[in-house]
XYZ file of C-alpha atoms in Angstrom:
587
model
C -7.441 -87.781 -25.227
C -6.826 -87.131 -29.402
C -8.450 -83.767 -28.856
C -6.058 -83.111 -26.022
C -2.782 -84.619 -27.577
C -3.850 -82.849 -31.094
C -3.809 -79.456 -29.077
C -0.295 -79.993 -27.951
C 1.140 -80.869 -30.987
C 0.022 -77.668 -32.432
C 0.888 -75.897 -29.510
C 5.060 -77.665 -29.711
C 6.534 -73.482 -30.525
C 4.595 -72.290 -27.843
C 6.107 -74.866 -25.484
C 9.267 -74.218 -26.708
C 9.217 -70.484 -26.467
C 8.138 -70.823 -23.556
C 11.208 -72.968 -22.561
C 13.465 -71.318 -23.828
C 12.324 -67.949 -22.147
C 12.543 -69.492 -19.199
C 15.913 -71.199 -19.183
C 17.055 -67.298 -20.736
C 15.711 -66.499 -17.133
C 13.124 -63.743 -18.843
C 9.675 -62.807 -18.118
C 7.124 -61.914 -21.247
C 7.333 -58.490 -20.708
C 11.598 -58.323 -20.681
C 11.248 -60.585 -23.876
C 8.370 -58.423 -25.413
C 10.805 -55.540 -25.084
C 14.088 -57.047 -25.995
C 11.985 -58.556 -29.480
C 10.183 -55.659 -30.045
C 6.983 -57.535 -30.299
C 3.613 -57.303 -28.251
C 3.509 -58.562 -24.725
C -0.062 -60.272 -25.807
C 1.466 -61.713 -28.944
C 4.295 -63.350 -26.512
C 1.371 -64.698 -24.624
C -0.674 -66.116 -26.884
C 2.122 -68.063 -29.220
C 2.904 -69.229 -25.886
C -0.845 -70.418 -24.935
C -1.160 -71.799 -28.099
C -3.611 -69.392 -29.362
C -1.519 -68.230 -32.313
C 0.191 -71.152 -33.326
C 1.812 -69.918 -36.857
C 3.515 -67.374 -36.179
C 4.828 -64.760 -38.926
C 8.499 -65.470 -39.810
C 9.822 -62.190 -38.741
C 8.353 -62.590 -35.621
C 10.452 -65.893 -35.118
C 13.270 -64.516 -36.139
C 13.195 -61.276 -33.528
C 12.312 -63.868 -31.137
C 15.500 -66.041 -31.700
C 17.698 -62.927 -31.795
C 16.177 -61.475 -28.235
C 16.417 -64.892 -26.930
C 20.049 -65.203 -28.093
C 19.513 -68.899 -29.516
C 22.382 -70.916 -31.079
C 22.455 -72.689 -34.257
C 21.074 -76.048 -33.132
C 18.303 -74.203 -30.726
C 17.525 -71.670 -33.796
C 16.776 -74.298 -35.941
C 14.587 -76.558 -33.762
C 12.668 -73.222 -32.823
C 12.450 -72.357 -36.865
C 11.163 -75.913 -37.198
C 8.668 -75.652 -34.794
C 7.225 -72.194 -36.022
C 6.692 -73.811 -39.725
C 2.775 -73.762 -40.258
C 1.614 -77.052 -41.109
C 0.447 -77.305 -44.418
C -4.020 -77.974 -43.822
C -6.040 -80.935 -45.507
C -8.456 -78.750 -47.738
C -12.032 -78.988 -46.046
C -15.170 -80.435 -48.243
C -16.499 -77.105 -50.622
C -12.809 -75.054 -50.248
C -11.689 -73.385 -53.413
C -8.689 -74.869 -54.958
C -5.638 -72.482 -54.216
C -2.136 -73.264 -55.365
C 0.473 -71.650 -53.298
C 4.136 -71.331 -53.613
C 7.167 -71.155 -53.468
C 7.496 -69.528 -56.914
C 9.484 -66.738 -57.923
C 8.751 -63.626 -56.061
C 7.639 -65.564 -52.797
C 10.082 -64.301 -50.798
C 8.578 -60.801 -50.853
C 5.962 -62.295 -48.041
C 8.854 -61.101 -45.522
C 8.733 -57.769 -44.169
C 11.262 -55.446 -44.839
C 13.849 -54.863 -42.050
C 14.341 -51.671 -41.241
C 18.369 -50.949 -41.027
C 17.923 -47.453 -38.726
C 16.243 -46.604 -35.661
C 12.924 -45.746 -35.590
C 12.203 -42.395 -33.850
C 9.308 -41.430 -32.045
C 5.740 -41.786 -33.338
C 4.437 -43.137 -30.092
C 1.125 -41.528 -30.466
C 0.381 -42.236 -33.943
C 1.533 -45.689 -33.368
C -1.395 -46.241 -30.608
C -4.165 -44.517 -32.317
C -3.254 -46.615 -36.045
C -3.030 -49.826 -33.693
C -6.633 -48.416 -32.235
C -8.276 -47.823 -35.865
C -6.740 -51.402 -37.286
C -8.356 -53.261 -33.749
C -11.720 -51.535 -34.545
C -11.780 -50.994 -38.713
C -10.399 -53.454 -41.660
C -9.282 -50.582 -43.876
C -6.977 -48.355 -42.777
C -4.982 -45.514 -44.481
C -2.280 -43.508 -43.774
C -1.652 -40.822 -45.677
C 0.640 -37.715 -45.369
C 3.518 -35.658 -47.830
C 6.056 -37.828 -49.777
C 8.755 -38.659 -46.838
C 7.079 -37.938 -43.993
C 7.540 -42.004 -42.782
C 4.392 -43.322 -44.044
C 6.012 -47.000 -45.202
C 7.668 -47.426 -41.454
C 5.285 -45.907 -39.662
C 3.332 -48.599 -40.934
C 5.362 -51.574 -40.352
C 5.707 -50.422 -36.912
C 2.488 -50.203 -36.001
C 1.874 -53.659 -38.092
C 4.127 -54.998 -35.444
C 1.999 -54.609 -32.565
C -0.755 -56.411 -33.878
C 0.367 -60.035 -33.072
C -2.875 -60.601 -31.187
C -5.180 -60.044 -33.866
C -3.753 -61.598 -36.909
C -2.270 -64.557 -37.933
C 0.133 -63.468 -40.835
C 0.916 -59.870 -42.276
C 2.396 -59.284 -45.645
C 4.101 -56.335 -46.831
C 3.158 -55.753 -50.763
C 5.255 -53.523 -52.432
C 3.319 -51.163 -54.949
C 5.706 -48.279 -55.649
C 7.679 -50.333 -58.919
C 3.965 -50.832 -60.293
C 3.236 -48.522 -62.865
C -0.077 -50.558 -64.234
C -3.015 -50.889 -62.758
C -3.575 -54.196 -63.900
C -0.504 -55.477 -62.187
C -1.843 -54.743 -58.845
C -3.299 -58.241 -58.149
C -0.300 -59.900 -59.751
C 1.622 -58.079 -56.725
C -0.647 -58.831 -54.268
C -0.310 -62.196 -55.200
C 3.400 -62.282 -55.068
C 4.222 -61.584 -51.955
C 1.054 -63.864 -50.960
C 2.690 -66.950 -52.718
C -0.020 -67.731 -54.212
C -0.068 -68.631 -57.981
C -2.952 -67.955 -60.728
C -5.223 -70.758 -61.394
C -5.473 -71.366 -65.036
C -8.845 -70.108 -66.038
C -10.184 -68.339 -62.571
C -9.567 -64.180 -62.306
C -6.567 -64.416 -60.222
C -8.505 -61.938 -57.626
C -10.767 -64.791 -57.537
C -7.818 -66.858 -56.553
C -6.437 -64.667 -53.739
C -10.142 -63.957 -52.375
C -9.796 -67.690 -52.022
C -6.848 -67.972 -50.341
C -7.192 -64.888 -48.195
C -10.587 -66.738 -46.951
C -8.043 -69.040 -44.702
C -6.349 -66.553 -42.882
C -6.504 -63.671 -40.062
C -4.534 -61.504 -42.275
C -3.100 -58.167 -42.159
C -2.214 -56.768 -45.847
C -0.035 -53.670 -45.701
C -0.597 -52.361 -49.130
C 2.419 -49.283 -49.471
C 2.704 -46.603 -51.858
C -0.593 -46.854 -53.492
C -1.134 -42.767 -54.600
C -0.493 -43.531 -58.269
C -2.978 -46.779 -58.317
C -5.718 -45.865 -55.539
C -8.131 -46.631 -58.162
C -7.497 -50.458 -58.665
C -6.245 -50.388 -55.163
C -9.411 -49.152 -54.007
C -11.752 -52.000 -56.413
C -9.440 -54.731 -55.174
C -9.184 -53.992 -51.487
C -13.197 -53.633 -51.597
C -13.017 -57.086 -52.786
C -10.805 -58.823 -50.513
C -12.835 -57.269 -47.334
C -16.237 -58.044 -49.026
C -15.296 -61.731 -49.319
C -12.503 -62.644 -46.350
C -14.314 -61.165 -43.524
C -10.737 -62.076 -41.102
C -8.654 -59.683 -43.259
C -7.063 -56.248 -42.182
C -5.818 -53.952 -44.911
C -3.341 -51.259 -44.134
C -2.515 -48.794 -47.229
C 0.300 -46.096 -47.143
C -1.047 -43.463 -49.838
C -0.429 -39.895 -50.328
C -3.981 -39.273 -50.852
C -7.052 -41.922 -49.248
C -8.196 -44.563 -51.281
C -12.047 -43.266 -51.240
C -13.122 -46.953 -50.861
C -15.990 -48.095 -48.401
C -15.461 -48.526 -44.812
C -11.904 -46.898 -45.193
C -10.676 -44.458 -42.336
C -8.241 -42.344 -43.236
C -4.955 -41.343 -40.716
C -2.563 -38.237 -41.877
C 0.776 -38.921 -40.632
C 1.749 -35.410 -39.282
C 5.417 -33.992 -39.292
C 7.623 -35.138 -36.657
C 7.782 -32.886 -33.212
C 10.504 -30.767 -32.786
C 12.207 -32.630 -30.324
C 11.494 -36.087 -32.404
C 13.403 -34.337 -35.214
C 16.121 -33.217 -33.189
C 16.819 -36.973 -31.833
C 16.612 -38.302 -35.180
C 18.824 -35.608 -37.339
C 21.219 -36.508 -34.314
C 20.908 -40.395 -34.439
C 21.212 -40.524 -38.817
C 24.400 -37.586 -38.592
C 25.851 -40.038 -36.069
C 25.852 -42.927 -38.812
C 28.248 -40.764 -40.827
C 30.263 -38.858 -38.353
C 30.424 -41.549 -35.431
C 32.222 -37.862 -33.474
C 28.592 -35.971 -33.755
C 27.214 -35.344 -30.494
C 23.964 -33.299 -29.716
C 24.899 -30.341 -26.899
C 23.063 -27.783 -25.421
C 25.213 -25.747 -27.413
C 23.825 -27.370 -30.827
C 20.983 -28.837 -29.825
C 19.167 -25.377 -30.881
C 20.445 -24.694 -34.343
C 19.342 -28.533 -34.990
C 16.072 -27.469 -34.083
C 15.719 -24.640 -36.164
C 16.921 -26.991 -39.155
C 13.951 -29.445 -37.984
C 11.553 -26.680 -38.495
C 13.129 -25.322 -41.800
C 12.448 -28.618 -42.800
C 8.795 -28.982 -41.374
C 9.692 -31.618 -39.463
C 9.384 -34.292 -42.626
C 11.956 -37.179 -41.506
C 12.851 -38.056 -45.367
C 14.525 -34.490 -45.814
C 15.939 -34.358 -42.039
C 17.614 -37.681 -42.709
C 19.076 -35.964 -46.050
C 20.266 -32.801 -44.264
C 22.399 -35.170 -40.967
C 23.766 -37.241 -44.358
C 25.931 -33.805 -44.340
C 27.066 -33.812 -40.847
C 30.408 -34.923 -41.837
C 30.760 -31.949 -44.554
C 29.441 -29.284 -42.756
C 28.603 -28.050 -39.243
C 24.801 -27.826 -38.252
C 25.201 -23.979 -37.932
C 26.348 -24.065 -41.683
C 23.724 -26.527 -42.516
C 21.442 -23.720 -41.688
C 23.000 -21.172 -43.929
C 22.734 -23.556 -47.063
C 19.204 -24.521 -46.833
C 18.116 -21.283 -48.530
C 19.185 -23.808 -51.752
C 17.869 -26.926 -50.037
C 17.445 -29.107 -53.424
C 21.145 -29.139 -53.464
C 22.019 -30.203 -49.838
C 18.645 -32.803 -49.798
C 20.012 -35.576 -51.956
C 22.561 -38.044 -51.683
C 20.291 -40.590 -49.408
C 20.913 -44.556 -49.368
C 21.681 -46.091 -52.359
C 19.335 -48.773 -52.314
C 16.255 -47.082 -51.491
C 13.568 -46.127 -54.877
C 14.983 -43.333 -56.573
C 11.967 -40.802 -55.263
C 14.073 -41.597 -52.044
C 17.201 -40.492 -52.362
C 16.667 -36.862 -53.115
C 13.984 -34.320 -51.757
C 13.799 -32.984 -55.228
C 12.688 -36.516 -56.458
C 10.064 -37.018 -53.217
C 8.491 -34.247 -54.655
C 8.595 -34.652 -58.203
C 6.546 -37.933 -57.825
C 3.546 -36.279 -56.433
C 3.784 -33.645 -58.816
C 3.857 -35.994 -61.563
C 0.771 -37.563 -60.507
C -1.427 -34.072 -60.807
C -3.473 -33.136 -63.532
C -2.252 -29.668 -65.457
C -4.515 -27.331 -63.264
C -3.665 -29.352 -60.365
C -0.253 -28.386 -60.899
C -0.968 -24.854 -62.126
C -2.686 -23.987 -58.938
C -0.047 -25.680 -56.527
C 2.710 -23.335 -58.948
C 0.910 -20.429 -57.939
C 0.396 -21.232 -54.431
C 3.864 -20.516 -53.945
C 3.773 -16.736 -54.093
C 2.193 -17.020 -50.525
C 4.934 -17.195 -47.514
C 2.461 -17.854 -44.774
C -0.252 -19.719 -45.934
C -3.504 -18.233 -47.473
C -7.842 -18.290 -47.330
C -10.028 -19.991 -50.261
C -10.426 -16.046 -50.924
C -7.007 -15.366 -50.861
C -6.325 -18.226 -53.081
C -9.028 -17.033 -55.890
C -7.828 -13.676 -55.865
C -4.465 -14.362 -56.368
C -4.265 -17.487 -58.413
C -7.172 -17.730 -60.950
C -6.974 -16.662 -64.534
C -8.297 -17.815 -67.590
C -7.381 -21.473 -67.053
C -8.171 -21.558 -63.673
C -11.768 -20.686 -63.053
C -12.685 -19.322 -59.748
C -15.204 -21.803 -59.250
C -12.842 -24.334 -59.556
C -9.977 -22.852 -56.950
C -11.657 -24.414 -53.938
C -12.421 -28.275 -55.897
C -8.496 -27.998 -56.866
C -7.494 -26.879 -53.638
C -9.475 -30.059 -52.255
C -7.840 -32.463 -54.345
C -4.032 -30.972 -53.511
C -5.325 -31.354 -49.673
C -6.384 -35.057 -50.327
C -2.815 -35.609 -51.987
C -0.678 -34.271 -49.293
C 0.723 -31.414 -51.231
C -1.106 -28.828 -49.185
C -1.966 -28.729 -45.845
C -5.329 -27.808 -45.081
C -5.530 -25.510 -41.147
C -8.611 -24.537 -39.458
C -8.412 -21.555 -37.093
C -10.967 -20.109 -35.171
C -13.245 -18.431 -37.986
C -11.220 -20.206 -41.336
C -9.668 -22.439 -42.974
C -5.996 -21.424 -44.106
C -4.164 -23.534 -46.541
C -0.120 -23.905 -46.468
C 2.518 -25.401 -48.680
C 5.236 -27.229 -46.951
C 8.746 -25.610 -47.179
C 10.182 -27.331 -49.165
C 6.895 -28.380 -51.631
C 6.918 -24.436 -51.506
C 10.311 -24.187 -52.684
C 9.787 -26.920 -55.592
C 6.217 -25.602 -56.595
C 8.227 -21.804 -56.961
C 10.666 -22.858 -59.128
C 7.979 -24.508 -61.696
C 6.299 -21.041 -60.956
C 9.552 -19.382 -62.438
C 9.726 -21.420 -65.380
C 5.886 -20.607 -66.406
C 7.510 -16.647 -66.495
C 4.587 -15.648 -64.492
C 5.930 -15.284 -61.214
C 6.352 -11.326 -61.013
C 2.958 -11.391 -62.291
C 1.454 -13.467 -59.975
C 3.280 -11.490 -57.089
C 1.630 -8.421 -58.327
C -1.553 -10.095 -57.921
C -0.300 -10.859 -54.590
C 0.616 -7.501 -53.460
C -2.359 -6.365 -54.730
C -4.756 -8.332 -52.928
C -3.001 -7.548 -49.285
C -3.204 -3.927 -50.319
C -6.964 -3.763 -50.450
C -7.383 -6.284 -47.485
C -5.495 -4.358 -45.140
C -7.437 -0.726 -46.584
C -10.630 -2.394 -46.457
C -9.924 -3.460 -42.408
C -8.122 0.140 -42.051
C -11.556 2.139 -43.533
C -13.686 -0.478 -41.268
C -11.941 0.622 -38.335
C -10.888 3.957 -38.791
C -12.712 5.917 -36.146
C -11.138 3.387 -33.550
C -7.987 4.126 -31.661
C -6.457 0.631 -31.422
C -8.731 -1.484 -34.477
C -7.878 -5.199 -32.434
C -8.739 -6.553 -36.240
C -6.791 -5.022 -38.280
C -3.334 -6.325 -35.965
C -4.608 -9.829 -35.588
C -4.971 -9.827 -39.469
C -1.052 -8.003 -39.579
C 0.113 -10.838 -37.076
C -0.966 -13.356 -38.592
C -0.428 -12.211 -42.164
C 2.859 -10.848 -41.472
C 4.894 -13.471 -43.585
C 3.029 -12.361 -46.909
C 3.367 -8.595 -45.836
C 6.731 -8.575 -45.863
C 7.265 -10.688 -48.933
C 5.326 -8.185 -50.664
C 6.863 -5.369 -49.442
C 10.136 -6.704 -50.255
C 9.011 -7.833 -53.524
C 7.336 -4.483 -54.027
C 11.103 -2.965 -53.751
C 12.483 -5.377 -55.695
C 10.444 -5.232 -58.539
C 9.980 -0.891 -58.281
C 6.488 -1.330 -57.944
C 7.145 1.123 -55.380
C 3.585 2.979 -54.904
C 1.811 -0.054 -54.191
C 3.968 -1.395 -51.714
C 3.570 2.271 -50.455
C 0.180 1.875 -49.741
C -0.018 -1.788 -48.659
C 2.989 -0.169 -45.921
C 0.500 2.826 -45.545
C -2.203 0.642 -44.796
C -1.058 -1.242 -41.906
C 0.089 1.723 -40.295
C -0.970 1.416 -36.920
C -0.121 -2.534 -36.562
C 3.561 -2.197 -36.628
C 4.293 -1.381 -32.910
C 1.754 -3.285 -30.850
C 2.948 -6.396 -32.610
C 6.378 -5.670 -31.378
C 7.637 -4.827 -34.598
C 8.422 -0.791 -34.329
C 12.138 -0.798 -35.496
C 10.913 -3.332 -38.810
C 8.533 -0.960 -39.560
C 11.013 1.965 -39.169
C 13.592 0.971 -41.509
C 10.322 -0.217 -44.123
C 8.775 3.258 -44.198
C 12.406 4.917 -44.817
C 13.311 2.273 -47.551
C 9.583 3.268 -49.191
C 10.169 7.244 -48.807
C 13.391 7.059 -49.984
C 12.150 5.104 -53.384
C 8.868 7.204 -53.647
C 8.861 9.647 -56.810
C 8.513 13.296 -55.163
C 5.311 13.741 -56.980
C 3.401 11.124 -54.951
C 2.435 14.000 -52.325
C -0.024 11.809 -50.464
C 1.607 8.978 -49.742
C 4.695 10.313 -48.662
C 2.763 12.678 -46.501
C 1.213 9.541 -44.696
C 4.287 7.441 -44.752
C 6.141 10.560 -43.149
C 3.600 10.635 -40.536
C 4.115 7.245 -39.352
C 7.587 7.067 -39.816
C 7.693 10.313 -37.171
C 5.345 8.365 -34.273
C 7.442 5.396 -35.164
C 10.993 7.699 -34.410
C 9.299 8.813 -31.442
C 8.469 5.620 -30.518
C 12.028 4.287 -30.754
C 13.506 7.567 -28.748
C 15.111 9.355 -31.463
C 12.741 12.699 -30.786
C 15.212 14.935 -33.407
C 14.561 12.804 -36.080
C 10.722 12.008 -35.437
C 10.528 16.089 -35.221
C 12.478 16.541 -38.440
C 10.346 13.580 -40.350
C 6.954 15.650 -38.656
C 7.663 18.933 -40.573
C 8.129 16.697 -43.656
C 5.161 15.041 -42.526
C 2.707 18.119 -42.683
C 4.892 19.637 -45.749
C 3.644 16.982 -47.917
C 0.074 17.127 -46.313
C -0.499 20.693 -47.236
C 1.043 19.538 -50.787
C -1.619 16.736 -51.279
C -4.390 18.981 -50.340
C -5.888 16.589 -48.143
C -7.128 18.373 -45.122
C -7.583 15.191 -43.079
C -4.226 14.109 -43.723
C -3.112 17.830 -42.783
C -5.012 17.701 -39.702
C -3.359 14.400 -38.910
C 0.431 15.474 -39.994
C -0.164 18.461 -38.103
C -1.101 16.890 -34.414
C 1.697 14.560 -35.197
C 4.267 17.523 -35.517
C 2.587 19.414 -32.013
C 3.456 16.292 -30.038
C 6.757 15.709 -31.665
C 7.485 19.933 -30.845
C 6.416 19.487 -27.310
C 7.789 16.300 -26.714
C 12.063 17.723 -28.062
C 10.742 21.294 -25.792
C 10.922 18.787 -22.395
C 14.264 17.246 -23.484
């Protein structure tokens, strides 16, 4: 009979949950949903299994269950954990309230929360299964409420989470002091206050959700090894831009938001500031295309809709080619790194070594993403060693600066837009950038003659217009660049050398107006490559229908030929020119 009445009088919230669900005339699942907590959390407060329940929990309870004052209070009351006689051989903790203690609560979150649905499941699946989890992923991508999200969902295998702050904490001897904080729990004079918290932590089914720990993974990593080793009931949860590298972690990059995920949310946060904005069929597109300008990275979405009441989304588009000026302005009282997409970045950059930086700098000369090789060839130098390219490019993968893609045969790395953007304009202040876009031109030049020569004998070479399609982004920088910078006879041949890719990509009026921009820049003297741009240029006319012209460009064609004394190229110019002259004698 004591054991019996004992378990009812520590089951008194359950029982009154429970009442009060009922008398709301609510099942567990309609409350579950209305709360926003887990159906099996509902159940076992209301069992008695879980009988100290978090206080945000409580509090989203009382709110679904609409309580009033007096009801609200009674139901606080009953939720208040009762405070435990130590047991015989316990360590001596002392535990608020002191200053700080109020930190235990986890932040609310003011806005909706937009998709995720996925991720949510399979961090809720690695947290059920491991005690260390991480999730990392590019400054704003949604890391911090991703994570108290999925936290949320876990009301059936903790006790207690507490959200610990780390961004403010620019010492890594400070980390246990924080830790500690929004534990409650004060040092004991003359004990290491991890000691302490090991202690305390020892007493409870704990989640820790340990955010923003990329400039203190090191001490996070020592003390989180610590906590696990010794209170075998806690779950850690770290938000990091690169893992922890501590034992038993497993790691979970938070990937961009979908399309459509973007698209709901630019539409939700542009409604907070133009309560008119409504997402048609008409603008629903252009929205999208601003999503994927912005790769999809929620932080720089939310900071384009803050413009919705300045601009319309098809001029949003427009002004993104200067997106440092249009991402900024967010909420006031979010960390400073927050408000802008400018400052999002500049605290990751901050945290690189110099050749860390150095090579992220130069990885902004490539538009589409580049190979290890590609990456050497381009970006080392004296201070960055070719045998260190593919450690660096490693570390910048690990810290969410680039992304790291495998495709069928290789791995391609690829800056985010607007990382790209950021790392280009420290590229311009170094003065190297037309350099380094030499380098750049350069190396697609010989790549695309060394797959040309490979498959020259070959009347369609499949290779060398997979490696045009897929390179295409970087061709056409160079090319443009090439122009731009009158380094005319190498973007000549890089042009010459993808000759036969243009038009069964698709891309026969492109290449068109690219081979008359290049002839009409080439000095006269350069014979041989006007004779082969000519050539192309007149298959390409053809091509398009305009048989005068691709006749007229054909005698040009072999003209220059004979003038190069190249006989192949003769031979070629002059076959070109037969079919041209027989195809204007049928017209």
């Amino acid at each position: 009979m004591e054991d019996e009445g004992r378990e009812r009088g520590s089951s008194d919230f359950g029982t009154l949950l429970r009442r009060y669900r009922l008398a709301a005339g609510l099942s567990q699942e309609t409350l579950a949903e209305r709360a926003r907590v887990s159906l099996n959390g509902i159940s076992a407060l209301e069992r008695g299994y879980r009988r100290t329940p978090q206080r945000e929990t409580v509090a989203l309870l009382a709110g679904a269950l609409a309580l009033n004052d007096e009801q609200r209070q009674a139901f606080e009351g009953a939720a208040a954990r009762p405070r435990l006689p130590r047991r015989r051989g316990e360590t001596s903790v002392t535990v608020g309230p002191w200053p700080g203690a109020e930190s235990a609560t986890l932040p609310f979150s003011l806005t909706r929360f937009i998709g995720r649905d996925v991720d949510l499941d399979e961090i809720g699946a690695l947290l059920r299964t491991h005690r260390l989890v991480t999730i990392t992923g590019a400054g704003g991508v949604g890391k911090t409420q991703t994570a108290l999200r999925a936290a949320n969902g876990l009301d059936d295998v903790v006790e207690s989470i507490r959200f610990v702050a780390l961004a403010s904490v620019s010492d890594s001897s400070l980390v246990a002091s924080a830790i500690a904080t929004a534990l409650g729990v004060q040092e004991v004079p003359n004990r290491p206050l991890l000691e302490t918290l090991t202690a305390y932590l020892k007493m409870n089914a704990s989640l820790l959700i340990l955010d923003n720990c990329e400039h203190l993974v090191g001490a996070v990593a020592v003390i989180a090894a610590a906590v696990l080793g010794n209170c075998p009931r806690v779950r850690i949860l770290a938000t990091s831009r690169e893992p922890l590298a501590a034992a038993g972690e497993r790691v979970y990059r938070l990937p961009s938001l979908s399309e459509n995920d973007g698209v709901a949310l630019f539409a939700d946060r542009a409604q907070a500031v133009d309560a008119h904005f409504t997402l048609t069929d008409e603008n629903a597109p252009t929205v999208g295309e601003i999503c994927r300008h912005l790769d999809g990275i929620p932080l720089a979405i939310e900071l384009a809709a803050a413009r919705a009441n300045m601009w319309s989304v098809q001029e949003l588009v427009g002004k993104l080619g200067d997106r440092f000026k249009i991402l900024k302005g967010g909420e006031r009282t979010a960390l400073p790194r927050q408000q802008t997409m400018r400052a999002a970045i500049d605290w990751s950059y901050n945290l690189l070594s110099r050749s860390e930086q150095r090579l992220l700098e130069r990885l902004s000369v490539f538009a589409g993403g580049c190979t290890t090789e590609a990456a050497i060839a381009v970006c080392a130098s004296d201070e960055l060693a070719e045998d260190d390219i593919f450690d660096l490019l490693s570390v910048l993968v690990a810290k969410s600066l680039v992304l790291a893609e495998p495709c069928a045969d290789v791995t391609r790395y690829r800056l985010l837009e607007s990382t790209r953007a950021y790392a280009g304009e420290k590229l311009a202040d170094t003065g190297e950038r037309d350099v380094l876009a030499g380098r750049h031109l350069r190396y697609f030049r010989d790549l695309f003659g060394e797959l040309q020569d490979q498959f020259k004998e070959k009347p369609r070479p499949a290779d060398l217009i997979a490696a045009l399609r897929t390179e295409l982004p970087d061709v056409r920088l160079a090319l443009d660049g090439a122009l731009a910078r009158s380094d005319v006879i190498d973007g000549a041949k890089l042009l010459a050398n993808t000759s036969v890719s243009w038009r069964p990509i698709g891309l026969e009026s492109e290449g068109t107006a690219r081979y008359e921009a290049f002839l009409a820049a080439l000095p006269v003297k350069e014979s041989h490559l006007r004779g082969r741009l000519s050539t192309e240029l007149s298959y390409l006319l053809g091509v398009c229908g305009e048989r005068q012209r691709a006749f007229e460009m054909a005698e040009q064609a072999v003209e220059q030929a004979r003038a190069s004394g190249d006989d192949s190229l003769v031979a070629k110019a002059l076959r070109q020119y037969a079919q041209r002259a027989t195809v204007l004698c049928r017209f």
